C-alpha cells in the first residue's frame, strides 16, 4: 500500500485511493521535515525542533506522537517511519510527497508542479513565527521559489522549440514577480514575450536551516509597490472547460502588468481565491491589495472595474463586447489598451502620494486613515486624524495625508454643529498645503472646496471643486463634494446630477453620498425621496437632523420627534438658531426651508 504526504495548500496523509488518514497533526509536520531531510535524524534533535523549550517534555511528546502515528497507519505492510533507539526517518518506499517536484520526468511537468508548489504554499498554516520549525518552513518556501525560478529560466530559454509550455511559463512569471517585483531578469523575459530568451539556469539552492536573507512575500508584508489583484470572471477550471475568452484576456493583462515597475501583481491562484471568497474585502486587506481589477461577464459582455480598495472607490470602468472573432483576434491589443488605461488611472492616483517606494509605512497609515473615514462619527474621524498625522511624521509633503487631515476637521465641524471657525481654518490650511505639495492633487482641491463651502465662500468652493473635477473627472468623492457645494450654492438640481454620477461610479457608495443625495432631494421638495436615500445609509444617525426635517415637512410628527431626540442624545447643546446662523446657503430660501422642517420636528 502506498501513501502520499500532501504539504502544499494543506497538510494531510492520503492512502492510494485518496482517502485522508486520521493521524496527529504533529506527526504530519514531522513527516514533512523527515522527507525534506532525506536521511535519519536524531530523535532528540527532532523533539527539540518540534517542541522547543523543555527537552524531556519534548521527548515525551515525540514518543506519544510516534506511537499514535504507528497505530493510525498499522494497516500498511511496511512502517511509514523507521524508528530506532536514537533516530527516526521516513520510509520513502512507502510514502511519496508533493514536495518532490524535481522527480517528475519532463521539464514541463516539473515547471507546472513548481508553479503549484509556490502558488498553493508549503504548510500554509505554519511559518509565521520565530521558532526553528517556522524558520525551516520559510526556508522550504524560499527553496521552492528558487527551483521555480531556475525552471522558468530554462523553460524560457527553450521556448522557441516548445510552444505548449508558454501558458505555464506565464503563470510562473506572475508568481516570481509577486514574490520579488524587482527581479529584473524575469521582467526582461516577460517584456520580450517569453520567447527566445537566453537559457541561464541557476545553481541548485542548497538545503539550509538558517533564516533566509530575504523571505519571499507573505500576506500582510509591505512591499515597495502598491499591489493589484486581477480578479477573473471564472475559475481556471471553469475557464478551461468553457474556453473562456474573458479569462484569456485577463491572463494577457496580468502578464502585461507584470512588466510594470509601478505595481506588484498578485498571482492568479491567489486572485481566484479572493474572487471566490465570501468576504472579499477582508481577503484583499489581508493581502495588502490596494487596487483590484474586478471582472464580471455576461453572455455578451465583459465588465471591468478598477477599484481603490481602501475606500471601495471605482476609479475606472469599461465594458467589452465578447464577440468571439474580434476578441480572439485582438485580445493582446485589447489587453495592452486596458493596461494603458489601468496604469494611467493608477498613475494619476499614485503620483499625488509622492514616492511610494521610499515610505510605504506612511502610505499604509494613510490607508488606515481612509478606512476609518468610512464611518461618519466623531471617534472614527478622530482616529483617522491620528493615522494621517502618523503618516505625516514620515514626511510633511504627503499631499493625500494632508488632504485627509483637512477632511477630518471639516467633518468634525459638521458633526459637532457648534460653528467652530478654528476647525475650518485649520482644514483650509491643510488643504492649501496639500496643493502646494502637489498641484495635481485632486484631493487637495477637493478639501479646499469643502472647507471654503462651510466658511460660506461658495463661489471659491465651487472653483476649487471644479478644478478637482478637471484633474480627476472619474473621482467619485470629488463629484460628491461638488454636489454638496452646489446644494449650498442653491443649485440642488445640478447637485442631484453630480451625486447620481458619483453613485454610478461607486455603486457601493459610502454613507456620505446618500446623505448628500438626500440633501439635494430635500431642497427639490422631494422629501420622500430624501428619506429613501437616508434609509440607504448603513449608519443613519449622523443625518438625524435632515431626517427629522423631512418627516416634519411630510407631517409625520412622531417620526420627526424621534429623530429630534437622537440629535439631542448625540449633541445635547445643539441650538437651532446658532446652527442656521453658521450653515452657509447662497440664497435665503434654503435656510428658511430647512428651518421650517426642523421647527415642525420640534426644534
XYZ file of C-alpha atoms in Angstrom:
603
model
C 0.000 0.000 0.000
C 1.368 3.451 -0.960
C 0.747 6.667 0.955
C 1.036 10.279 -0.158
C 2.002 13.152 2.110
C 0.294 16.382 0.971
C 2.010 19.567 2.192
C 1.033 22.140 -0.450
C -2.045 24.186 0.370
C -2.943 21.692 3.100
C -1.341 19.100 5.373
C -2.633 15.536 5.363
C -1.777 11.920 4.654
C -3.693 10.085 1.925
C -3.856 6.402 1.004
C -3.593 5.160 -2.583
C -7.359 5.715 -3.065
C -7.091 9.343 -1.990
C -8.717 8.834 1.401
C -7.353 11.041 4.179
C -5.829 9.078 7.074
C -6.548 10.468 10.530
C -3.152 10.944 12.206
C -1.825 13.543 14.713
C -1.020 16.888 13.083
C 2.436 16.963 14.639
C 3.216 13.590 13.016
C 2.425 15.140 9.608
C 4.769 18.035 10.283
C 7.408 15.559 11.394
C 6.905 13.503 8.228
C 7.290 16.623 6.049
C 10.527 17.528 7.852
C 11.911 13.988 7.530
C 11.040 13.906 3.832
C 12.896 17.165 3.314
C 15.923 15.879 5.260
C 16.084 12.648 3.253
C 18.097 10.888 5.989
C 17.692 9.618 9.563
C 17.552 12.399 12.155
C 18.407 12.150 15.838
C 15.262 11.726 17.925
C 16.402 14.343 20.444
C 17.042 16.850 17.651
C 13.607 16.207 16.122
C 11.901 16.557 19.510
C 13.585 19.903 20.247
C 12.807 21.052 16.700
C 9.065 20.407 17.065
C 8.686 21.207 20.788
C 11.397 23.712 21.713
C 11.872 24.526 25.391
C 11.925 21.572 27.768
C 13.974 18.714 26.290
C 12.445 15.967 28.431
C 8.883 17.068 27.721
C 9.783 17.250 24.031
C 10.984 13.633 24.018
C 7.800 12.526 25.793
C 5.695 14.354 23.183
C 7.692 12.728 20.375
C 7.219 9.217 21.782
C 3.466 9.803 22.130
C 3.178 11.214 18.611
C 5.124 8.342 17.033
C 3.051 5.742 18.897
C -0.248 7.312 17.762
C 1.067 7.591 14.201
C 2.024 3.920 14.108
C -1.401 2.889 15.411
C -3.178 5.022 12.796
C -1.120 3.563 9.921
C -0.968 -0.021 11.182
C -2.683 -1.352 8.050
C 0.426 -0.630 5.988
C 2.553 -3.732 5.219
C 5.667 -1.668 5.947
C 6.079 1.025 8.622
C 5.853 4.566 7.246
C 8.577 5.702 9.634
C 11.731 3.841 10.563
C 12.286 4.291 14.280
C 15.153 3.013 16.396
C 16.573 3.933 19.774
C 18.304 7.089 18.579
C 16.973 8.109 15.132
C 13.814 8.425 13.087
C 13.409 8.620 9.293
C 10.653 8.477 6.675
C 10.262 5.322 4.595
C 10.293 6.806 1.077
C 9.474 3.434 -0.455
C 6.047 3.642 1.161
C 5.466 7.424 1.388
C 5.662 9.888 -1.507
C 5.334 13.655 -1.105
C 4.130 16.507 -3.296
C 7.342 18.361 -2.403
C 9.320 16.121 -4.744
C 8.988 18.454 -7.720
C 12.246 17.523 -9.405
C 11.372 13.799 -9.504
C 8.887 14.366 -12.330
C 10.080 13.125 -15.743
C 9.709 16.140 -18.069
C 10.656 19.834 -17.796
C 7.053 20.855 -18.464
C 5.761 18.672 -15.621
C 8.461 19.933 -13.255
C 7.683 23.557 -14.097
C 3.939 23.048 -13.626
C 4.499 21.282 -10.305
C 6.824 24.063 -9.113
C 4.168 26.637 -10.025
C 1.597 24.759 -7.967
C 4.033 24.391 -5.065
C 4.683 28.131 -4.868
C 1.060 29.140 -5.522
C -0.521 26.741 -3.029
C 2.211 27.411 -0.432
C 4.038 24.842 1.647
C 2.317 24.222 5.015
C 0.167 27.376 4.702
C -0.840 27.438 8.386
C 2.779 27.479 9.589
C 5.848 29.652 9.143
C 4.742 32.940 10.696
C 6.685 32.622 13.974
C 10.345 32.646 15.028
C 10.792 29.032 16.130
C 13.292 26.773 14.294
C 10.321 24.978 12.741
C 8.886 28.250 11.359
C 12.317 29.205 10.007
C 12.509 25.828 8.240
C 9.031 26.270 6.704
C 10.039 29.657 5.277
C 13.292 28.140 4.042
C 11.424 25.399 2.147
C 9.182 28.019 0.552
C 12.267 30.003 -0.432
C 13.887 26.917 -1.982
C 10.708 26.104 -3.910
C 10.745 29.653 -5.244
C 14.385 29.192 -6.266
C 13.524 25.938 -8.039
C 10.652 27.659 -9.870
C 12.945 30.475 -10.973
C 15.584 28.048 -12.234
C 12.996 26.008 -14.154
C 11.440 29.186 -15.537
C 14.776 30.453 -16.864
C 15.466 27.116 -18.523
C 11.947 26.933 -19.967
C 12.065 30.499 -21.252
C 15.367 29.726 -22.968
C 13.881 26.756 -24.826
C 10.529 28.436 -25.543
C 11.055 28.603 -29.272
C 11.055 24.828 -29.576
C 8.163 24.098 -27.215
C 5.234 26.477 -27.621
C 2.978 24.316 -25.439
C 4.865 25.323 -22.303
C 4.053 29.023 -22.743
C 0.891 29.165 -20.525
C 2.813 27.581 -17.646
C 5.692 29.994 -18.163
C 3.269 32.883 -17.970
C 1.905 31.569 -14.682
C 5.442 31.100 -13.344
C 6.391 34.659 -14.315
C 3.487 36.105 -12.336
C 4.360 34.008 -9.266
C 8.004 35.037 -9.400
C 7.213 38.718 -9.810
C 4.679 38.548 -6.993
C 7.454 37.245 -4.732
C 10.008 39.765 -5.996
C 8.660 42.671 -8.087
C 12.264 43.866 -8.593
C 13.518 40.706 -10.326
C 14.839 42.452 -13.423
C 15.742 39.234 -15.289
C 12.156 37.978 -15.060
C 10.800 41.389 -16.099
C 13.116 41.414 -19.111
C 11.882 37.987 -20.234
C 8.228 38.979 -19.702
C 8.754 42.161 -21.695
C 10.332 40.166 -24.531
C 7.216 37.983 -24.770
C 8.648 34.855 -23.099
C 10.267 33.780 -26.334
C 13.868 33.024 -27.339
C 15.270 34.261 -24.062
C 18.785 33.031 -23.290
C 18.864 29.990 -21.046
C 20.549 30.933 -17.775
C 19.758 28.179 -15.286
C 20.508 28.961 -11.674
C 22.575 26.703 -9.438
C 20.588 24.401 -7.193
C 19.531 26.011 -3.938
C 21.246 24.150 -1.074
C 19.332 22.915 1.931
C 19.777 25.392 4.736
C 18.182 25.770 8.114
C 19.329 29.328 8.618
C 16.940 32.264 8.245
C 16.984 33.333 4.554
C 18.338 36.818 3.928
C 15.070 37.876 2.360
C 11.866 35.940 2.992
C 9.538 35.692 -0.034
C 6.303 37.618 0.057
C 3.829 36.605 2.729
C 0.376 38.072 3.266
C 0.490 41.198 5.361
C 4.057 42.165 4.434
C 4.542 45.638 2.975
C 6.072 45.736 -0.498
C 7.739 48.595 -2.311
C 4.889 48.842 -4.832
C 1.126 49.062 -4.383
C -0.403 45.652 -5.059
C -3.030 44.972 -7.707
C -5.165 41.834 -7.945
C -6.849 40.973 -11.243
C -9.955 39.045 -10.254
C -11.021 36.693 -13.076
C -14.686 36.221 -14.009
C -14.333 32.417 -13.861
C -12.092 29.970 -12.034
C -9.341 28.457 -14.161
C -11.191 25.103 -14.184
C -14.394 26.750 -15.465
C -12.421 28.820 -17.948
C -10.658 25.761 -19.383
C -13.992 23.966 -19.677
C -15.672 26.871 -21.460
C -12.640 28.052 -23.428
C -13.221 31.449 -21.820
C -12.120 34.369 -23.981
C -12.705 36.658 -20.995
C -10.236 34.762 -18.805
C -7.699 34.709 -21.621
C -7.967 38.497 -21.806
C -7.380 38.796 -18.044
C -4.360 36.485 -18.375
C -2.857 38.675 -21.102
C -3.477 41.726 -18.964
C -1.845 40.074 -15.938
C 1.330 39.365 -17.894
C 1.372 42.904 -19.253
C 1.056 44.434 -15.805
C 3.831 42.166 -14.502
C 6.305 44.059 -16.663
C 5.324 47.337 -14.978
C 7.606 48.788 -12.335
C 4.705 50.707 -10.801
C 2.667 47.891 -9.259
C 3.123 44.449 -7.738
C 0.729 41.916 -9.266
C -0.997 39.263 -7.171
C -0.641 35.798 -8.670
C -3.724 34.342 -10.431
C -4.081 31.458 -7.930
C -4.484 33.984 -5.107
C -6.745 36.190 -7.212
C -9.059 33.249 -7.851
C -9.340 32.591 -4.121
C -10.054 36.285 -3.490
C -12.805 36.299 -6.135
C -14.397 33.199 -4.600
C -14.177 34.495 -1.029
C -17.345 35.320 0.871
C -15.627 38.328 2.476
C -13.687 39.684 -0.472
C -12.836 43.000 1.196
C -11.245 41.255 4.192
C -9.127 38.991 1.983
C -7.990 41.941 -0.153
C -6.946 43.761 3.007
C -5.150 40.655 4.320
C -3.032 40.554 1.162
C -2.416 44.345 1.211
C -4.161 44.725 -2.159
C -4.522 48.433 -2.924
C -6.099 48.083 -6.377
C -8.456 45.337 -7.548
C -9.455 44.919 -11.174
C -12.793 43.168 -10.786
C -14.285 41.431 -13.807
C -17.797 40.203 -14.482
C -19.104 38.596 -17.633
C -22.478 38.056 -19.209
C -23.213 36.097 -22.356
C -22.346 39.128 -24.464
C -20.085 41.433 -22.452
C -17.104 41.570 -20.107
C -17.255 44.309 -17.447
C -14.042 45.593 -15.850
C -13.838 47.896 -12.814
C -10.631 49.202 -11.234
C -11.326 49.609 -7.513
C -9.256 51.519 -4.984
C -9.897 49.027 -2.194
C -9.426 51.111 0.983
C -12.431 53.258 0.083
C -14.083 50.832 -2.408
C -13.911 53.698 -4.904
C -14.264 52.779 -8.585
C -11.661 54.879 -10.396
C -12.100 53.350 -13.851
C -14.677 51.161 -15.567
C -15.155 49.784 -19.066
C -17.088 47.055 -20.830
C -16.220 44.990 -23.880
C -18.445 43.031 -26.207
C -17.420 39.380 -26.157
C -17.517 38.810 -29.882
C -15.514 35.586 -30.368
C -13.984 36.850 -33.594
C -12.952 40.345 -32.511
C -11.789 39.406 -29.012
C -9.910 36.298 -30.126
C -8.209 38.169 -32.955
C -7.346 41.288 -30.999
C -7.168 40.191 -27.362
C -3.478 41.144 -26.967
C -4.171 44.607 -28.390
C -7.212 44.969 -26.127
C -5.179 43.851 -23.120
C -2.492 46.419 -23.963
C -5.111 49.161 -24.270
C -6.714 48.170 -20.965
C -3.279 48.005 -19.337
C -2.589 51.541 -20.521
C -5.899 52.787 -19.115
C -5.396 50.983 -15.809
C -1.821 52.196 -15.374
C -2.882 55.719 -16.293
C -5.521 55.715 -13.559
C -3.157 54.184 -11.021
C -0.525 56.705 -12.029
C -2.913 59.628 -11.535
C -3.980 58.128 -8.222
C -0.465 57.352 -7.082
C 1.503 60.353 -8.324
C -0.131 62.501 -5.677
C 1.218 60.151 -2.994
C 4.824 61.062 -3.730
C 7.444 58.332 -3.868
C 5.517 55.326 -2.593
C 8.517 53.004 -2.602
C 10.543 55.242 -0.271
C 7.923 55.303 2.503
C 5.359 52.512 2.257
C 4.718 52.748 6.008
C 3.366 56.282 5.557
C 1.169 55.121 2.700
C -0.386 52.302 4.704
C -1.011 54.629 7.652
C -2.803 56.859 5.166
C -4.891 53.892 4.007
C -5.840 53.118 7.612
C -6.980 56.714 7.927
C -9.150 56.355 4.837
C -10.698 53.183 6.211
C -11.535 54.969 9.466
C -13.262 57.721 7.484
C -15.725 55.185 6.078
C -17.727 55.634 9.316
C -19.198 59.076 9.955
C -18.859 59.591 13.692
C -16.514 61.561 15.899
C -14.457 58.611 17.238
C -13.798 57.333 13.694
C -12.935 60.798 12.405
C -10.506 61.450 15.245
C -8.946 58.002 14.782
C -8.475 58.797 11.081
C -6.809 62.093 12.023
C -4.379 60.166 14.240
C -3.403 57.890 11.319
C -2.986 60.824 8.924
C -0.805 62.619 11.482
C 1.357 59.496 11.896
C 1.688 59.265 8.107
C 2.877 62.888 8.026
C 5.512 62.041 10.624
C 7.288 60.210 7.778
C 7.346 63.431 5.752
C 5.115 66.508 5.761
C 4.988 66.662 1.933
C 2.444 63.835 1.635
C -0.483 65.599 -0.129
C -3.081 62.867 0.377
C -2.452 62.668 4.124
C -2.617 66.484 4.306
C -5.940 66.377 2.469
C -7.094 63.665 4.880
C -6.306 65.900 7.856
C -8.378 68.644 6.244
C -11.230 66.220 5.695
C -11.390 65.162 9.337
C -11.555 68.778 10.513
C -14.388 69.717 8.123
C -16.364 66.607 9.080
C -15.929 67.354 12.779
C -17.288 70.838 12.145
C -20.437 69.313 10.612
C -20.982 66.683 13.293
C -20.478 68.949 16.299
C -22.649 71.719 14.740
C -21.112 74.361 17.001
C -19.842 76.695 14.305
C -16.211 76.300 15.419
C -14.372 78.517 12.914
C -10.962 77.300 14.088
C -11.718 73.827 12.731
C -12.440 75.231 9.272
C -9.397 77.499 9.323
C -7.171 74.512 10.078
C -8.948 72.456 7.414
C -8.316 75.169 4.810
C -4.677 75.339 5.873
C -4.061 71.615 5.463
C -5.814 71.602 2.062
C -3.725 74.545 0.837
C -0.540 72.796 1.991
C -1.619 69.650 0.115
C -1.986 71.673 -3.081
C 1.458 73.245 -2.569
C 2.919 69.744 -2.154
C 1.261 68.634 -5.390
C -0.509 70.930 -7.827
C -2.168 67.878 -9.398
C -3.680 66.748 -6.089
C -7.395 66.421 -6.790
C -7.898 65.595 -3.098
C -6.217 68.837 -2.061
C -8.516 70.932 -4.242
C -11.493 68.855 -3.105
C -10.850 69.522 0.587
C -10.101 73.180 -0.068
C -13.511 73.399 -1.730
C -15.203 71.655 1.211
C -13.659 73.859 3.891
C -14.443 77.050 1.954
C -18.008 75.891 1.383
C -18.615 75.660 5.142
C -16.916 79.035 5.553
C -19.639 80.452 3.301
C -17.257 81.212 0.428
C -19.439 79.291 -2.001
C -18.033 80.638 -5.284
C -14.446 79.918 -4.169
C -15.577 76.464 -3.088
C -17.079 75.720 -6.483
C -13.921 76.963 -8.227
C -11.726 74.614 -6.174
C -14.050 71.644 -6.641
C -14.335 72.274 -10.383
C -10.517 72.212 -10.552
C -10.552 68.901 -8.658
C -13.036 67.504 -11.190
C -10.831 68.634 -14.081
C -7.842 66.866 -12.507
C -9.771 63.654 -11.853
C -13.119 63.517 -13.699
C -13.931 59.967 -12.511
C -13.040 60.598 -8.864
C -16.424 59.882 -7.280
C -15.582 61.601 -3.966
C -14.872 64.828 -5.840
C -18.268 64.650 -7.551
C -19.923 64.044 -4.169
C -18.261 67.116 -2.652
C -19.076 69.187 -5.735
C -22.700 68.117 -5.382
C -22.692 69.200 -1.735
C -21.257 72.583 -2.674
C -23.889 73.022 -5.387
C -26.575 72.346 -2.773
C -25.181 75.097 -0.552
C -24.898 77.243 -3.676
C -28.702 76.982 -4.072
C -28.485 74.749 -7.157
C -29.981 71.421 -5.965
C -30.979 70.312 -9.481
C -27.371 70.237 -10.749
C -26.300 68.880 -7.383
C -28.549 65.875 -7.947
C -26.971 65.263 -11.364
C -23.484 65.229 -9.832
C -24.338 62.958 -6.913
C -26.026 60.474 -9.243
C -22.831 60.415 -11.322
C -20.831 59.769 -8.144
C -23.084 56.877 -7.096
C -22.912 55.413 -10.612
C -19.104 55.435 -10.417
C -19.138 53.986 -6.906
C -22.195 51.726 -6.569
C -21.064 50.512 -3.120
C -21.221 54.121 -2.040
C -20.289 55.321 1.456
C -22.964 56.876 3.640
C -21.899 60.410 2.784
C -23.062 60.003 -0.826
C -26.603 59.135 0.262
C -26.581 61.957 2.813
C -25.690 64.454 0.058
C -28.305 62.955 -2.303
C -30.897 63.309 0.455
C -29.915 66.967 0.925
C -30.358 67.701 -2.776
C -33.736 65.932 -2.717
C -34.887 67.943 0.311
C -34.239 71.257 -1.402
C -36.028 69.983 -4.508
C -39.047 69.399 -2.203
C -38.670 65.628 -2.766
C -38.936 64.767 0.928
C -39.915 61.120 0.491
C -37.043 60.599 -1.952
C -34.712 62.208 0.576
C -35.807 59.672 3.197
C -35.241 56.840 0.707
C -31.640 57.963 0.303
C -31.183 58.306 4.076
C -32.521 54.778 4.546
C -29.707 53.507 2.316
C -27.122 54.739 4.809
C -25.556 51.991 6.881
C -25.332 54.368 9.846
C -28.166 56.896 9.699
C -27.614 58.690 13.000
C -25.279 61.461 11.717
C -28.078 62.554 9.329
C -30.742 62.635 12.054
C -31.275 66.427 11.653
C -32.110 66.048 7.970
C -34.335 63.014 8.638
C -36.238 64.979 11.292
C -36.746 67.895 8.860
C -38.016 65.528 6.117
C -40.551 63.895 8.434
C -41.547 67.356 9.670
C -42.263 68.536 6.126
C -44.295 65.354 5.471
C -46.359 65.937 8.613
C -45.115 62.739 10.311
C -44.545 64.481 13.626
C -43.991 61.344 15.731
C -41.145 60.146 13.499
C -39.788 63.672 13.261
C -39.599 63.981 17.049
C -37.970 60.558 17.357
C -35.120 61.796 15.147
C -35.021 65.075 17.075
C -34.447 63.049 20.256
C -31.473 61.298 18.612
C -29.961 64.664 17.693
C -30.037 65.802 21.313
C -28.733 62.453 22.555
C -25.634 62.934 20.419
C -25.353 66.697 20.829
C -27.173 67.964 23.973
C -26.017 71.552 23.343
C -27.457 71.744 19.811
C -29.043 75.159 19.190
C -31.167 75.629 16.068
C -30.603 79.339 15.602
C -26.860 79.101 16.173
C -26.634 76.254 13.656
C -28.688 78.056 10.991
C -26.588 81.177 11.509
C -23.361 79.370 10.558
C -24.761 76.936 7.960
C -23.971 78.554 4.586
C -26.632 78.857 1.900
C -26.244 81.181 -1.053
C -29.933 82.111 -1.102
C -32.170 82.721 1.963
C -34.977 80.443 0.765
C -32.817 77.410 1.527
C -32.236 78.398 5.120
C -35.933 79.091 5.593
C -36.962 75.757 4.047
C -34.554 73.928 6.346
C -35.743 75.945 9.356
C -39.348 75.128 8.522
C -38.699 71.382 8.518
C -36.703 71.470 11.762
C -39.243 73.648 13.542
C -42.050 71.258 12.524
C -39.932 68.484 14.021
C -39.962 70.311 17.343
C -36.552 72.012 17.353
